[in-house]
Amino acid sequence: MRIYVPVTVAGLRRLLATEQLQPLSGTAFALTPRLREEYVSGDDEELEYVAMSEAARASLRLLATELADDPETPPRRAVVSADVDDVTLRPDLDDAVVRVEGPVPMARLAAVHLDLEDAADAVRAAAAVVDAADLGDQDAEFVLGEAEDHELAWYGVQELPFVLELL
């Protein structure tokens, strides 16, 4: 199953150092049967994009915590896609949430998705209000939408050292 793991730039650096990806609390996102049921139309590619978007929003929550501790943290959402065999569906958390047991080795990673520099201001602003948006604040949801209007760039896993060097 293709999963989407929310991370931050710090998480990408840990991935590079350890050559494995440890999803926080084992949480990842995927095209689950429940997610497929929620959409009347849409092919697998469109529904995979929905799962990746959910992971990008979760990355924003991780980033909010890091920015609170260190305002110099690079304000970039990041998602790592991987192919794994063993996941547990977690519809009690959300339609696209899955639980991954243990770390995901580098060999199972498919790609890295990361905000470009032009998204930094919108991502920083969204990180500050993501919790309020989750609670239904319409103004916060608008700010979040500004960040989500920026598409994540796609990088091959082998490009990760070079991408991180440029940040």
mmCIF file of C-alpha atoms in Angstrom:
data_model
loop_
_atom_site.group_PDB
_atom_site.id
_atom_site.type_symbol
_atom_site.label_atom_id
_atom_site.label_comp_id
_atom_site.label_asym_id
_atom_site.label_seq_id
_atom_site.Cartn_x
_atom_site.Cartn_y
_atom_site.Cartn_z
ATOM 1 C CA MET A 1 0.000 0.000 0.000
ATOM 2 C CA ARG A 2 1.252 3.488 -0.817
ATOM 3 C CA ILE A 3 1.354 5.566 2.353
ATOM 4 C CA TYR A 4 2.021 9.253 2.926
ATOM 5 C CA VAL A 5 3.969 10.120 6.053
ATOM 6 C CA PRO A 6 3.862 13.692 7.373
ATOM 7 C CA VAL A 7 7.256 15.066 8.386
ATOM 8 C CA THR A 8 9.133 18.346 8.610
ATOM 9 C CA VAL A 9 12.556 19.396 7.372
ATOM 10 C CA ALA A 10 13.980 18.165 10.684
ATOM 11 C CA GLY A 11 12.290 14.814 10.045
ATOM 12 C CA LEU A 12 13.814 14.672 6.572
ATOM 13 C CA ARG A 13 17.244 15.291 8.091
ATOM 14 C CA ARG A 14 16.672 12.434 10.577
ATOM 15 C CA LEU A 15 15.600 10.223 7.682
ATOM 16 C CA LEU A 16 18.804 10.994 5.834
ATOM 17 C CA ALA A 17 20.952 10.360 8.933
ATOM 18 C CA THR A 18 19.275 7.079 9.947
ATOM 19 C CA GLU A 19 18.180 5.826 6.509
ATOM 20 C CA GLN A 20 14.774 4.978 7.909
ATOM 21 C CA LEU A 21 11.554 6.879 8.424
ATOM 22 C CA GLN A 22 9.833 6.668 11.787
ATOM 23 C CA PRO A 23 6.268 7.992 11.464
ATOM 24 C CA LEU A 24 5.247 9.900 14.599
ATOM 25 C CA SER A 25 3.091 7.512 16.650
ATOM 26 C CA GLY A 26 3.105 5.262 13.573
ATOM 27 C CA THR A 27 0.653 7.613 11.847
ATOM 28 C CA ALA A 28 0.470 7.843 8.063
ATOM 29 C CA PHE A 29 -2.219 8.441 5.450
ATOM 30 C CA ALA A 30 -3.328 6.287 2.525
ATOM 31 C CA LEU A 31 -6.076 5.582 0.045
ATOM 32 C CA THR A 32 -8.149 3.407 2.340
ATOM 33 C CA PRO A 33 -11.466 1.703 1.567
ATOM 34 C CA ARG A 34 -13.179 4.214 3.867
ATOM 35 C CA LEU A 35 -11.650 7.164 1.986
ATOM 36 C CA ARG A 36 -12.807 5.633 -1.301
ATOM 37 C CA GLU A 37 -16.359 5.365 0.091
ATOM 38 C CA GLU A 38 -16.378 9.062 1.033
ATOM 39 C CA TYR A 39 -15.920 10.179 -2.582
ATOM 40 C CA VAL A 40 -18.633 9.558 -5.132
ATOM 41 C CA SER A 41 -16.211 10.039 -7.986
ATOM 42 C CA GLY A 42 -12.487 10.162 -8.498
ATOM 43 C CA ASP A 43 -9.934 7.698 -9.724
ATOM 44 C CA ASP A 44 -7.136 6.247 -7.632
ATOM 45 C CA GLU A 45 -4.744 9.052 -8.564
ATOM 46 C CA GLU A 46 -7.181 11.727 -7.366
ATOM 47 C CA LEU A 47 -7.883 9.861 -4.142
ATOM 48 C CA GLU A 48 -4.162 9.317 -3.512
ATOM 49 C CA TYR A 49 -3.823 13.102 -3.829
ATOM 50 C CA VAL A 50 -6.492 13.507 -1.131
ATOM 51 C CA ALA A 51 -4.520 11.213 1.187
ATOM 52 C CA MET A 52 -1.304 13.106 0.464
ATOM 53 C CA SER A 53 -3.092 16.407 1.167
ATOM 54 C CA GLU A 54 -4.192 15.073 4.537
ATOM 55 C CA ALA A 55 -0.576 14.166 5.268
ATOM 56 C CA ALA A 56 0.509 17.676 4.241
ATOM 57 C CA ARG A 57 -1.973 19.152 6.719
ATOM 58 C CA ALA A 58 -0.619 16.835 9.416
ATOM 59 C CA SER A 59 2.881 18.026 8.508
ATOM 60 C CA LEU A 60 1.662 21.548 9.191
ATOM 61 C CA ARG A 61 0.671 20.483 12.719
ATOM 62 C CA LEU A 62 4.151 19.044 13.294
ATOM 63 C CA LEU A 63 5.680 22.211 11.922
ATOM 64 C CA ALA A 64 3.611 24.367 14.290
ATOM 65 C CA THR A 65 5.214 22.590 17.235
ATOM 66 C CA GLU A 66 8.717 22.995 15.828
ATOM 67 C CA LEU A 67 8.174 26.697 15.052
ATOM 68 C CA ALA A 68 6.968 27.292 18.610
ATOM 69 C CA ASP A 69 10.280 25.888 19.878
ATOM 70 C CA ASP A 70 12.480 27.456 17.185
ATOM 71 C CA PRO A 71 11.164 30.325 15.011
ATOM 72 C CA GLU A 72 14.088 29.737 12.603
ATOM 73 C CA THR A 73 12.751 26.302 11.620
ATOM 74 C CA PRO A 74 12.311 26.153 7.830
ATOM 75 C CA PRO A 75 8.573 26.715 7.249
ATOM 76 C CA ARG A 76 8.002 23.880 4.799
ATOM 77 C CA ARG A 77 5.410 21.134 4.805
ATOM 78 C CA ALA A 78 6.930 17.772 3.919
ATOM 79 C CA VAL A 79 5.447 14.377 3.078
ATOM 80 C CA VAL A 80 7.304 11.159 2.321
ATOM 81 C CA SER A 81 5.540 8.534 0.237
ATOM 82 C CA ALA A 82 6.429 4.895 0.741
ATOM 83 C CA ASP A 83 5.195 1.469 -0.229
ATOM 84 C CA VAL A 84 4.589 -0.844 2.721
ATOM 85 C CA ASP A 85 2.840 -4.155 3.149
ATOM 86 C CA ASP A 86 1.593 -4.022 6.713
ATOM 87 C CA VAL A 87 -0.657 -1.199 7.898
ATOM 88 C CA THR A 88 -3.617 -1.016 10.242
ATOM 89 C CA LEU A 89 -6.607 1.045 9.168
ATOM 90 C CA ARG A 90 -7.612 3.726 11.691
ATOM 91 C CA PRO A 91 -11.080 4.985 10.656
ATOM 92 C CA ASP A 92 -11.614 6.025 14.286
ATOM 93 C CA LEU A 93 -9.103 8.831 13.648
ATOM 94 C CA ASP A 94 -9.928 9.769 10.050
ATOM 95 C CA ASP A 95 -10.910 8.136 6.773
ATOM 96 C CA ALA A 96 -7.351 8.193 5.390
ATOM 97 C CA VAL A 97 -5.377 7.419 8.563
ATOM 98 C CA VAL A 98 -3.359 4.233 8.860
ATOM 99 C CA ARG A 99 -0.958 2.970 11.523
ATOM 100 C CA VAL A 100 2.487 1.736 10.475
ATOM 101 C CA GLU A 101 4.385 -0.648 12.722
ATOM 102 C CA GLY A 102 8.008 0.311 13.177
ATOM 103 C CA PRO A 103 10.273 2.377 10.980
ATOM 104 C CA VAL A 104 10.078 2.347 7.195
ATOM 105 C CA PRO A 105 13.460 1.543 5.602
ATOM 106 C CA MET A 106 14.850 3.870 2.943
ATOM 107 C CA ALA A 107 14.447 1.152 0.294
ATOM 108 C CA ARG A 108 10.637 1.313 0.715
ATOM 109 C CA LEU A 109 10.444 5.086 0.090
ATOM 110 C CA ALA A 110 8.988 6.274 -3.200
ATOM 111 C CA ALA A 111 9.358 10.072 -3.136
ATOM 112 C CA VAL A 112 9.676 13.194 -1.045
ATOM 113 C CA HIS A 113 7.160 16.026 -1.376
ATOM 114 C CA LEU A 114 8.208 19.434 -0.057
ATOM 115 C CA ASP A 115 7.071 23.046 -0.204
ATOM 116 C CA LEU A 116 9.128 25.424 -2.308
ATOM 117 C CA GLU A 117 10.518 28.660 -0.906
ATOM 118 C CA ASP A 118 7.619 30.728 -2.297
ATOM 119 C CA ALA A 119 5.230 28.936 0.081
ATOM 120 C CA ALA A 120 7.201 29.845 3.229
ATOM 121 C CA ASP A 121 5.151 32.885 4.334
ATOM 122 C CA ALA A 122 1.814 31.145 3.748
ATOM 123 C CA VAL A 123 3.010 27.984 5.516
ATOM 124 C CA ARG A 124 4.312 29.942 8.512
ATOM 125 C CA ALA A 125 0.960 31.763 8.810
ATOM 126 C CA ALA A 126 -0.994 28.508 8.447
ATOM 127 C CA ALA A 127 1.101 26.762 11.102
ATOM 128 C CA ALA A 128 0.085 29.487 13.541
ATOM 129 C CA VAL A 129 -3.637 28.848 13.002
ATOM 130 C CA VAL A 130 -3.916 25.154 12.075
ATOM 131 C CA ASP A 131 -5.456 24.218 15.434
ATOM 132 C CA ALA A 132 -8.059 26.981 15.149
ATOM 133 C CA ALA A 133 -8.893 25.813 11.620
ATOM 134 C CA ASP A 134 -9.358 22.262 12.917
ATOM 135 C CA LEU A 135 -11.864 23.659 15.420
ATOM 136 C CA GLY A 136 -13.877 25.357 12.678
ATOM 137 C CA ASP A 137 -12.562 28.944 12.717
ATOM 138 C CA GLN A 138 -13.409 30.247 9.227
ATOM 139 C CA ASP A 139 -10.692 32.925 9.205
ATOM 140 C CA ALA A 140 -8.100 30.332 10.179
ATOM 141 C CA GLU A 141 -9.423 27.987 7.501
ATOM 142 C CA PHE A 142 -8.895 30.748 4.921
ATOM 143 C CA VAL A 143 -5.262 31.191 6.064
ATOM 144 C CA LEU A 144 -4.791 27.431 5.893
ATOM 145 C CA GLY A 145 -6.194 27.432 2.383
ATOM 146 C CA GLU A 146 -3.572 29.960 1.327
ATOM 147 C CA ALA A 147 -0.854 27.482 2.272
ATOM 148 C CA GLU A 148 -2.680 24.554 0.715
ATOM 149 C CA ASP A 149 -2.902 26.463 -2.569
ATOM 150 C CA HIS A 150 0.840 25.824 -2.893
ATOM 151 C CA GLU A 151 1.533 22.442 -4.423
ATOM 152 C CA LEU A 152 4.257 20.330 -2.859
ATOM 153 C CA ALA A 153 7.206 19.757 -5.162
ATOM 154 C CA TRP A 154 8.159 16.166 -5.957
ATOM 155 C CA TYR A 155 11.692 14.867 -5.416
ATOM 156 C CA GLY A 156 13.206 11.461 -5.874
ATOM 157 C CA VAL A 157 14.552 9.969 -2.641
ATOM 158 C CA GLN A 158 18.073 10.077 -4.080
ATOM 159 C CA GLU A 159 17.731 13.883 -4.408
ATOM 160 C CA LEU A 160 17.083 14.409 -0.695
ATOM 161 C CA PRO A 161 20.691 15.201 0.334
ATOM 162 C CA PHE A 162 20.898 17.927 -2.313
ATOM 163 C CA VAL A 163 17.481 19.387 -1.491
ATOM 164 C CA LEU A 164 18.318 19.620 2.205
ATOM 165 C CA GLU A 165 21.655 21.215 1.445
ATOM 166 C CA LEU A 166 19.831 24.050 -0.333
ATOM 167 C CA LEU A 167 17.577 24.864 2.638
#
